[in-house]
Coordinates of C-alpha atoms in Angstrom, one line a residue:
X1 CA -36.5 1.8 -4.5
X2 CA -34.7 4.7 -6.5
X3 CA -32.7 2.6 -9.3
X4 CA -29.6 5.4 -8.8
X5 CA -29.7 4.5 -4.9
X6 CA -28.5 1.4 -6.5
X7 CA -26.3 3.1 -8.7
X8 CA -24.3 4.9 -6.9
X9 CA -23.7 1.7 -3.9
X10 CA -22.6 -0.8 -6.6
X11 CA -18.8 -2.1 -5.9
X12 CA -17.1 -2.2 -9.8
X13 CA -16.5 -6.3 -10.3
X14 CA -15.2 -7.5 -13.7
X15 CA -17.8 -6.6 -16.2
X16 CA -20.0 -4.9 -14.1
X17 CA -20.3 -1.9 -15.5
X18 CA -21.6 -3.4 -18.7
X19 CA -24.2 -5.4 -17.4
X20 CA -25.4 -2.7 -15.7
X21 CA -25.7 -0.1 -18.3
X22 CA -27.7 -2.7 -20.2
X23 CA -30.2 -3.3 -18.0
X24 CA -30.4 0.1 -17.1
X25 CA -31.2 0.9 -20.7
X26 CA -34.0 -2.2 -20.6
X27 CA -35.7 -1.2 -17.6
X28 CA -35.4 3.4 -18.4
X29 CA -38.5 4.9 -17.7
X30 CA -39.8 1.9 -16.7
X31 CA -41.0 1.3 -12.6
X32 CA -38.7 -1.7 -11.2
X33 CA -40.7 -4.6 -9.6
X34 CA -39.9 -6.6 -6.7
X35 CA -39.3 -9.7 -8.9
X36 CA -36.5 -7.5 -10.7
X37 CA -34.9 -6.2 -7.2
X38 CA -32.9 -9.1 -6.1
X39 CA -30.7 -9.5 -9.8
X40 CA -30.0 -5.9 -9.9
X41 CA -28.5 -5.3 -6.7
X42 CA -26.8 -9.0 -6.5
X43 CA -22.9 -8.4 -5.8
X44 CA -23.8 -4.5 -4.6
X45 CA -22.3 -2.8 -1.6
X46 CA -23.8 0.1 -0.1
X47 CA -22.0 3.5 -0.5
X48 CA -21.4 4.6 3.5
X49 CA -20.4 8.0 4.3
X50 CA -17.8 7.9 7.1
X51 CA -14.1 8.2 7.7
X52 CA -11.4 6.1 5.9
X53 CA -10.3 3.1 7.4
X54 CA -6.8 2.8 8.5
X55 CA -6.1 6.4 7.8
X56 CA -3.6 8.1 10.0
X57 CA -4.9 11.1 12.4
X58 CA -3.2 13.8 10.0
X59 CA -6.0 12.8 7.0
X60 CA -9.3 13.0 9.1
X61 CA -11.7 13.7 5.9
X62 CA -15.3 12.1 5.8
X63 CA -15.9 10.4 2.5
X64 CA -19.1 10.4 0.8
X65 CA -18.2 6.3 -0.2
X66 CA -16.3 3.8 1.6
X67 CA -12.4 4.4 1.5
X68 CA -9.1 2.6 2.7
X69 CA -5.8 3.7 3.8
X70 CA -3.7 1.7 1.2
X71 CA 0.4 2.5 1.6
X72 CA 2.6 1.7 -1.3
X73 CA 6.8 1.8 -1.2
X74 CA 9.8 1.5 -2.9
X75 CA 12.8 0.3 -1.0
X76 CA 16.3 0.2 -2.6
X77 CA 18.4 -1.8 0.6
X78 CA 21.2 -4.5 0.4
X79 CA 20.3 -8.1 1.2
X80 CA 22.6 -9.5 3.7
X81 CA 24.9 -10.3 2.1
X82 CA 25.6 -7.1 0.0
X83 CA 27.8 -4.6 0.8
X84 CA 25.9 -2.0 2.8
X85 CA 26.9 1.8 1.7
X86 CA 25.4 5.2 0.5
X87 CA 24.9 3.7 -3.4
X88 CA 23.1 0.6 -2.0
X89 CA 20.8 1.9 0.7
X90 CA 18.7 4.7 -0.1
X91 CA 16.2 3.6 2.0
X92 CA 12.5 3.7 1.7
X93 CA 10.0 6.4 -0.1
X94 CA 5.9 5.7 0.8
X95 CA 3.1 6.6 -1.0
X96 CA -0.7 6.2 0.7
X97 CA -4.0 7.6 0.2
X98 CA -7.5 7.0 1.5
X99 CA -9.1 5.6 -1.9
X100 CA -12.5 4.7 -3.4
X101 CA -11.1 1.3 -4.9
X102 CA -14.0 0.2 -6.9
X103 CA -16.0 2.3 -5.7
X104 CA -18.7 4.7 -8.0
X105 CA -17.7 8.1 -8.6
X106 CA -21.0 9.8 -10.4
X107 CA -20.5 13.7 -10.3
X108 CA -17.9 16.3 -9.5
X109 CA -13.9 15.5 -8.6
X110 CA -12.0 13.0 -8.3
X111 CA -10.5 14.0 -4.8
X112 CA -7.2 12.2 -3.2
X113 CA -4.7 13.5 -0.2
X114 CA -1.4 11.6 -0.8
X115 CA 1.0 11.1 2.0
X116 CA 4.5 11.0 1.0
X117 CA 7.2 9.7 3.4
X118 CA 11.0 9.6 3.1
X119 CA 13.2 7.1 5.3
X120 CA 16.5 7.1 5.4
X121 CA 16.7 8.4 1.7
X122 CA 19.6 11.0 0.9
X123 CA 17.8 11.6 -2.2
X124 CA 15.1 15.0 -3.0
X125 CA 12.2 14.0 -3.7
X126 CA 10.7 15.9 -7.0
X127 CA 7.0 15.3 -7.9
X128 CA 4.1 13.0 -7.9
X129 CA 1.8 12.8 -10.6
X130 CA -1.6 11.4 -10.9
X131 CA -2.4 9.4 -14.1
X132 CA -5.5 7.9 -15.7
X133 CA -5.6 5.7 -17.5
X134 CA -8.6 3.8 -19.3
X135 CA -8.9 1.1 -22.2
X136 CA -7.2 3.3 -24.8
X137 CA -5.5 6.1 -23.5
X138 CA -3.0 7.1 -20.2
X139 CA -2.3 10.8 -19.1
X140 CA -1.2 12.9 -16.5
X141 CA -3.9 15.2 -15.3
X142 CA -2.6 16.6 -12.6
X143 CA 1.5 16.9 -11.0
X144 CA 2.5 18.1 -7.2
X145 CA 5.8 19.1 -6.5
X146 CA 7.1 18.6 -3.0
X147 CA 8.6 21.1 -1.5
X148 CA 10.5 21.9 1.7
X149 CA 8.5 25.2 2.7
X150 CA 5.1 24.2 1.4
X151 CA 1.9 23.5 3.5
X152 CA 0.4 19.9 3.8
X153 CA -2.9 19.3 1.9
X154 CA -1.8 21.7 -1.4
X155 CA -0.6 21.0 -4.8
X156 CA 3.1 22.6 -5.0
X157 CA 4.5 24.1 -8.1
X158 CA 7.9 23.3 -9.0
X159 CA 10.6 25.7 -7.4
X160 CA 13.1 28.2 -9.6
X161 CA 14.5 24.6 -10.7
X162 CA 11.7 23.4 -12.1
X163 CA 11.6 20.8 -9.9
X164 CA 10.7 19.6 -6.4
X165 CA 13.2 20.5 -3.8
X166 CA 12.2 18.3 -0.5
X167 CA 14.8 16.5 1.7
X168 CA 15.1 14.4 4.3
X169 CA 17.2 13.3 7.6
X170 CA 15.5 10.8 9.5
X171 CA 11.8 10.2 8.6
X172 CA 10.0 13.1 7.0
X173 CA 6.2 13.2 5.9
X174 CA 4.3 15.5 3.3
X175 CA 0.8 15.6 2.3
X176 CA -0.6 16.2 -1.1
X177 CA -4.1 16.9 -2.7
X178 CA -5.1 16.0 -5.7
X179 CA -8.3 16.9 -7.3
X180 CA -9.7 16.4 -11.0
X181 CA -13.2 16.3 -12.5
X182 CA -14.3 12.9 -13.2
X183 CA -14.8 14.2 -16.9
X184 CA -10.8 14.0 -17.3
X185 CA -11.8 10.3 -17.6
X186 CA -12.2 9.7 -21.4
X187 CA -14.9 6.8 -20.4
X188 CA -16.6 5.7 -18.3
X189 CA -16.8 2.4 -16.2
X190 CA -14.3 0.7 -13.9
X191 CA -10.9 3.4 -14.6
X192 CA -7.4 3.1 -13.8
X193 CA -6.0 5.6 -11.4
X194 CA -2.2 5.9 -11.1
X195 CA 0.4 8.0 -8.7
X196 CA 3.6 7.6 -9.5
X197 CA 6.5 9.5 -7.1
X198 CA 9.9 10.3 -8.2
X199 CA 13.4 10.6 -6.1
X200 CA 16.5 11.3 -7.7
X201 CA 18.7 9.9 -5.8
X202 CA 22.5 11.7 -5.2
X203 CA 24.3 9.1 -7.3
X204 CA 21.9 10.1 -10.3
X205 CA 19.9 6.6 -10.2
X206 CA 15.9 7.5 -9.7
X207 CA 13.7 5.8 -7.1
X208 CA 9.9 5.6 -7.9
X209 CA 7.3 4.8 -6.0
X210 CA 4.2 3.7 -8.4
X211 CA 0.4 3.0 -6.8
X212 CA -2.2 1.6 -9.3
X213 CA -5.8 1.3 -8.2
X214 CA -9.4 1.2 -9.7
X215 CA -12.5 3.5 -9.6
X216 CA -16.1 3.3 -10.8
X217 CA -16.8 5.9 -12.6
X218 CA -20.1 7.6 -14.5
X219 CA -19.3 10.8 -16.2
X220 CA -21.9 10.1 -18.8
X221 CA -19.1 9.2 -21.3
X222 CA -19.0 5.8 -23.3
X223 CA -18.9 3.3 -21.5
X224 CA -15.5 1.0 -21.4
X225 CA -14.1 -0.9 -18.4
X226 CA -10.5 -1.2 -18.2
X227 CA -9.1 -4.6 -18.4
X228 CA -5.5 -5.2 -18.2
X229 CA -3.9 -5.2 -14.8
X230 CA -7.2 -4.1 -13.2
X231 CA -6.3 -4.9 -9.7
X232 CA -4.7 -3.2 -6.6
X233 CA -0.9 -3.0 -6.6
X234 CA 2.0 -1.5 -5.1
X235 CA 5.7 -1.3 -7.1
X236 CA 8.8 -0.2 -6.5
X237 CA 11.4 1.0 -9.1
X238 CA 14.7 1.7 -9.2
X239 CA 17.1 2.4 -11.8
X240 CA 18.5 -0.6 -14.3
X241 CA 16.2 -3.0 -11.8
X242 CA 13.2 -1.6 -12.9
X243 CA 9.6 -3.0 -11.3
X244 CA 9.2 -5.2 -8.3
X245 CA 5.4 -5.4 -7.6
X246 CA 3.7 -6.5 -4.7
X247 CA -0.5 -6.9 -5.2
X248 CA -3.8 -8.2 -4.1
X249 CA -5.5 -10.1 -6.7
X250 CA -9.1 -10.3 -4.8
X251 CA -11.1 -7.0 -5.6
X252 CA -12.3 -5.4 -4.0
X253 CA -10.9 -4.7 -0.7
X254 CA -13.5 -6.2 2.0
X255 CA -15.5 -3.3 3.3
X256 CA -17.2 -4.8 5.9
X257 CA -15.2 -6.5 8.9
X258 CA -13.9 -10.0 8.0
X259 CA -14.2 -13.1 10.4
X260 CA -13.0 -16.5 10.7
X261 CA -10.6 -17.7 7.8
X262 CA -10.0 -14.8 5.6
X263 CA -8.2 -15.9 2.2
X264 CA -7.0 -13.3 -0.1
X265 CA -5.8 -13.5 -3.4
X266 CA -2.0 -11.8 -3.7
X267 CA 0.5 -11.8 -6.3
X268 CA 3.9 -10.8 -5.5
X269 CA 6.1 -11.6 -8.7
X270 CA 8.1 -9.3 -11.5
X271 CA 7.1 -7.9 -14.8
X272 CA 8.1 -9.5 -17.9
X273 CA 9.4 -5.9 -19.6
X274 CA 13.0 -6.2 -18.9
X275 CA 12.5 -6.1 -14.7
X276 CA 14.5 -7.9 -12.7
X277 CA 12.8 -11.0 -11.3
X278 CA 11.0 -11.6 -7.9
X279 CA 13.9 -12.8 -5.5
X280 CA 12.1 -13.1 -2.5
X281 CA 8.5 -12.5 -1.0
X282 CA 6.8 -11.9 2.6
X283 CA 3.8 -11.2 3.9
X284 CA 2.7 -10.3 7.5
X285 CA 0.3 -8.7 9.6
X286 CA 1.1 -5.7 11.6
X287 CA 5.0 -5.4 11.6
X288 CA 6.7 -2.3 12.7
X289 CA 10.0 -1.9 10.3
X290 CA 10.6 1.3 12.1
X291 CA 10.6 0.3 15.8
X292 CA 13.7 -0.3 18.2
X293 CA 14.2 -3.3 17.3
X294 CA 12.3 -4.1 14.4
X295 CA 9.0 -5.7 14.4
X296 CA 8.2 -8.2 11.9
X297 CA 5.0 -8.5 12.9
X298 CA 2.7 -12.1 12.6
X299 CA 4.9 -13.6 9.3
X300 CA 2.6 -15.5 7.4
X301 CA 4.9 -16.4 4.9
X302 CA 8.7 -15.4 3.9
X303 CA 10.3 -17.3 1.1
X304 CA 12.6 -17.2 -2.2
X305 CA 11.3 -16.5 -5.0
X306 CA 7.7 -15.4 -6.1
X307 CA 4.4 -15.9 -4.2
X308 CA 2.3 -17.2 -7.1
X309 CA 4.0 -17.7 -10.3
X310 CA 6.0 -15.3 -12.4
X311 CA 5.0 -13.0 -14.6
X312 CA 1.7 -12.2 -13.0
X313 CA 1.0 -14.9 -11.3
X314 CA -1.5 -15.3 -7.9
X315 CA -2.4 -17.6 -5.3
X316 CA -4.6 -17.5 -2.1
X317 CA -3.4 -17.0 2.1
X318 CA -5.3 -18.1 4.4
X319 CA -5.5 -16.1 7.2
X320 CA -7.2 -16.8 10.9
X321 CA -8.5 -13.6 11.6
X322 CA -9.2 -15.8 15.2
X323 CA -6.2 -15.1 16.2
X324 CA -6.3 -11.4 15.8
X325 CA -7.9 -9.1 18.4
X326 CA -10.7 -7.3 17.0
X327 CA -10.3 -4.1 15.0
X328 CA -8.0 -2.9 12.2
X329 CA -4.7 -4.7 11.2
X330 CA -2.9 -4.2 8.6
X331 CA -1.5 -6.6 5.4
X332 CA 1.9 -6.2 4.6
X333 CA 3.0 -7.1 1.3
X334 CA 6.7 -7.0 0.1
X335 CA 8.2 -8.5 -2.9
X336 CA 12.0 -7.8 -3.4
X337 CA 14.2 -8.4 -6.9
X338 CA 17.8 -8.4 -6.3
X339 CA 20.0 -6.4 -8.7
X340 CA 23.6 -8.0 -9.0
X341 CA 24.7 -5.2 -11.3
X342 CA 24.0 -2.2 -8.9
X343 CA 24.7 -4.2 -6.0
X344 CA 21.4 -4.0 -3.9
X345 CA 17.4 -4.6 -3.8
X346 CA 14.4 -3.3 -5.2
X347 CA 11.5 -4.4 -3.5
X348 CA 8.2 -2.7 -4.0
X349 CA 5.5 -3.0 -0.7
X350 CA 1.4 -2.9 -0.4
X351 CA -0.3 -2.6 2.8
X352 CA -3.9 -2.7 2.9
X353 CA -5.9 -2.3 6.1
X354 CA -8.9 -4.8 7.1
X355 CA -11.3 -4.9 10.2
X356 CA -11.6 -8.4 12.4
X357 CA -14.8 -8.8 13.9
X358 CA -15.1 -12.2 15.5

């Protein structure tokens, strides 16, 4: 078997790249024996070309590696005892994409189609930035502006004002396409990719959506795995409130169907950088909050405070998949951080797909 095939199929876990690199350095130019094969392939997952798991129909792309459609959201909405008005309620903003989470990219560009949704949001959406973060650098590698008249699956430039001009009444959707060569990462190994969307609101405040995930990069540069907060997370950010985060600590996301009792590890917490503490955490399967009446789905957790100790704590949750129909489902994670000064509540949401087969 060609060792390159194994490398391309490897899922990136803690320390995986350094172990692989040292191994290949030893066996470079030497035929692998069957005795070595079990150790080399341990923890590997074959790259599977095909459509993205859980993707909306508009995405419709076939990829060279396994991808899942992950949706992240920022909410600025009042709690039940907070006044509901145009200042305290600026609705939702979504960033969703088919991501090669902890898959390996070894040539060409990292290309990602990003869906932006505004829901009851009175702001004028500006732009989304793609950021590459390695162990020692963080740089914005591409900006795509949100333009009212732009064609989907492009990367528009700014309007004459130097900003985006996308506004929405009700629920509106735009697709942006980001694509940058993997040589733009200044290291190989496990690297961090971030999308940040900016929506200035009418009162001068700013809503920001944040979507962080990791990918394995083989670009021939010096290996250095990113290690700080190397897990999938969606963060809502609002002026004064700062970050509120919902994260998945089980890496990587399941490529294959789950069955029986599935126990992912989650963290629904806040940060220690001046952000407000988590005041409520909510976990559900297949909710639809835009339905009339709203559908909360199969609620697994709904409680005051974080899920997992602050800051950045985590805890497992047991999901009995035998209670679910076979097929694709969505796990919804929402962390809320109440802002008493501004009279509303900032929330960060992450939604991941998973397939059940019992």
